[in-house]
Coordinates of C-alpha atoms in Angstrom, one line a residue:
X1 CA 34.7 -42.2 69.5
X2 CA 32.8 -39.5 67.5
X3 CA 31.0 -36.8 67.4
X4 CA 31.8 -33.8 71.1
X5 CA 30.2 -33.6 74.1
X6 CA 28.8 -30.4 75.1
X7 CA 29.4 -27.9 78.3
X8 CA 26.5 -25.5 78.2
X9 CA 27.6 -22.5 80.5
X10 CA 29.0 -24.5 82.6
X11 CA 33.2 -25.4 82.9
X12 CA 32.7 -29.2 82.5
X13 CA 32.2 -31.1 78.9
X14 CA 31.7 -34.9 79.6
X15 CA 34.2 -37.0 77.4
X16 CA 33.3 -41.0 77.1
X17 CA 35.6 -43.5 76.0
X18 CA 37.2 -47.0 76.5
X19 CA 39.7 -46.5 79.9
X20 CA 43.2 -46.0 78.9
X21 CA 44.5 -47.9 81.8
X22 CA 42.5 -50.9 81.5
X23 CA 42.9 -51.5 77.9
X24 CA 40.0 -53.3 77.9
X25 CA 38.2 -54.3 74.5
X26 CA 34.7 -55.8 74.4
X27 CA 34.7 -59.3 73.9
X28 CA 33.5 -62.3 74.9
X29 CA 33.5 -63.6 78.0
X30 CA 35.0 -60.7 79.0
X31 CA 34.2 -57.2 80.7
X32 CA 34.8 -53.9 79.1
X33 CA 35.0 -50.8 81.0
X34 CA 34.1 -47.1 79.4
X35 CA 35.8 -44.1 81.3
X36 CA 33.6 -41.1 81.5
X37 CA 35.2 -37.9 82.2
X38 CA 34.5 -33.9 82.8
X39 CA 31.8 -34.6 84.7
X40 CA 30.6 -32.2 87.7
X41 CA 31.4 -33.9 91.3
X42 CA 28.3 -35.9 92.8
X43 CA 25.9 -36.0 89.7
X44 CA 23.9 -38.5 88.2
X45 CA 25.2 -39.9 85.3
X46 CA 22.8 -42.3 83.0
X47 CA 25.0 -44.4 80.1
X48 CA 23.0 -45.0 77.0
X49 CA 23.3 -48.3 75.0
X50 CA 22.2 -47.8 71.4
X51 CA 21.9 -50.7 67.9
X52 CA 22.2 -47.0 65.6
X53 CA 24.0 -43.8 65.0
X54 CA 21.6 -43.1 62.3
X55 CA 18.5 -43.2 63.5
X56 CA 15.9 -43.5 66.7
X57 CA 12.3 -43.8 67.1
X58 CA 12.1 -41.8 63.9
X59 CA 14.4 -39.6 64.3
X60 CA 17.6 -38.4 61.9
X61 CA 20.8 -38.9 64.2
X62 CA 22.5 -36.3 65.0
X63 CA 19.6 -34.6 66.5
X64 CA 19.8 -31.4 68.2
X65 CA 18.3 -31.1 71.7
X66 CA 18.8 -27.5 71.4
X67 CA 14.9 -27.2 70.8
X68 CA 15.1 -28.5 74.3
X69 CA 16.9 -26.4 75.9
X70 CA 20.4 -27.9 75.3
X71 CA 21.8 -25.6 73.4
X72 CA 24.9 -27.3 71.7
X73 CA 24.4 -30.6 72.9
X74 CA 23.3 -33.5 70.6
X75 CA 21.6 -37.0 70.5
X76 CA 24.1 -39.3 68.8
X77 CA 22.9 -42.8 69.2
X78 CA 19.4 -44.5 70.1
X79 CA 18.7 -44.8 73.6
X80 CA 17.6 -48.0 73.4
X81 CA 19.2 -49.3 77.1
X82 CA 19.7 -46.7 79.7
X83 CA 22.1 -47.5 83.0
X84 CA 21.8 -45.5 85.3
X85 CA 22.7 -44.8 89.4
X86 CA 26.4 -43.6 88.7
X87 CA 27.6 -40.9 90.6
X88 CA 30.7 -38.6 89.4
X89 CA 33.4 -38.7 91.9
X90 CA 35.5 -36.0 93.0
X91 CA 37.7 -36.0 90.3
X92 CA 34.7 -35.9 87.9
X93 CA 34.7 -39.4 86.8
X94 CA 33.0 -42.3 86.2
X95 CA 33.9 -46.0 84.9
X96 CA 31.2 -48.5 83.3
X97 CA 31.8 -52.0 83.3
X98 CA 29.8 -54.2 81.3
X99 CA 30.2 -57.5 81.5
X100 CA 30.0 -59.6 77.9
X101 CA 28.4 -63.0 78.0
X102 CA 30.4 -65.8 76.6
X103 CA 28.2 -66.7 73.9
X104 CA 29.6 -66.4 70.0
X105 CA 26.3 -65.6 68.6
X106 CA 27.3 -62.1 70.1
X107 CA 30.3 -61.8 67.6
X108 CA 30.1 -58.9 65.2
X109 CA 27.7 -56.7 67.2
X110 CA 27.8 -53.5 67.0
X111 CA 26.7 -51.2 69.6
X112 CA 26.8 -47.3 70.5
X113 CA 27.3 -45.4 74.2
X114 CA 26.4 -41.8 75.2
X115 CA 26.1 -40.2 78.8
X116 CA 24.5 -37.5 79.7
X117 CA 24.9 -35.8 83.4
X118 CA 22.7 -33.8 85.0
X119 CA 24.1 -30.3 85.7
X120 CA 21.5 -27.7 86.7
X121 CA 22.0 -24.3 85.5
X122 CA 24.2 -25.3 83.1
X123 CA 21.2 -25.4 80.3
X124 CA 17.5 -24.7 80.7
X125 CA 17.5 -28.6 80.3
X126 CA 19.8 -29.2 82.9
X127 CA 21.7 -32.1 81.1
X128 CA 24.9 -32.2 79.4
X129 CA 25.6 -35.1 76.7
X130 CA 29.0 -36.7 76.0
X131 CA 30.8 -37.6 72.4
X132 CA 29.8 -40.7 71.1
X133 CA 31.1 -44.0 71.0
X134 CA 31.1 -47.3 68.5
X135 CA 32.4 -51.0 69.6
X136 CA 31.9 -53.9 67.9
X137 CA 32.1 -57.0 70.2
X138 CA 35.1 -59.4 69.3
X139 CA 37.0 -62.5 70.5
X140 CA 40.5 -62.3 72.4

């Protein structure tokens, strides 16, 4: 993981990172899960996929979305996939599973994740933004 998430005025700050419990790893053939936690109960959740850290559509990455009303919050990968339909659960919490083709041309890929949740009123943009994440996909 790298980079922090951001909370706006609000008393949650969305954390992403592999689940703990699972021990999951992507590789292939296989399925690796993200957790996402500190999320407010019964929001949307959208799970960004991203090929750079560096940069997106022109853009320098980190890039502030404070000009957009997210004060503190920032872009750290390219949203170049976007999942979306999750729903935080009580306990604030979401898991993603992806599952990895079993196909070796996929060996040695790196790719990026960031959510971001809605939560109105906590920012004039009403989203908060996670840490960042890197994986590179392997072999078991």
């Amino acid at each position: 993981t790298f980079g922090k998430g951001c909370s706006g005025s609000s008393k949650y700050l969305p954390v992403l990172g592999p689940d703990p419990v699972l021990n999951s790893a992507p590789v292939i053939g296989g399925a690796f899960t993200l957790l996402n936690e500190g999320l407010p109960p019964a929001q949307l959740v959208l799970l960004s996929f991203g090929a750079s850290n560096n940069t997106w559509g022109g853009l320098s990455l980190p890039f502030s979305l404070a000009p957009l009303g997210m004060t503190g919050c920032d872009l750290l990968v390219s949203l170049d996939i976007l999942v979306t339909g999750a729903r935080s659960n009580g306990a604030g919490r979401v898991w993603w599973t992806m599952p990895i083709p079993d196909d070796p041309k996929l060996l040695g890929i790196v790719f990026y994740n960031q959510s971001a949740v809605v939560a109105p009123g906590a920012n004039p943009g009403g989203l908060l933004w996670s840490n960042g994440g890197e994986g590179t996909i392997g072999v078991r």
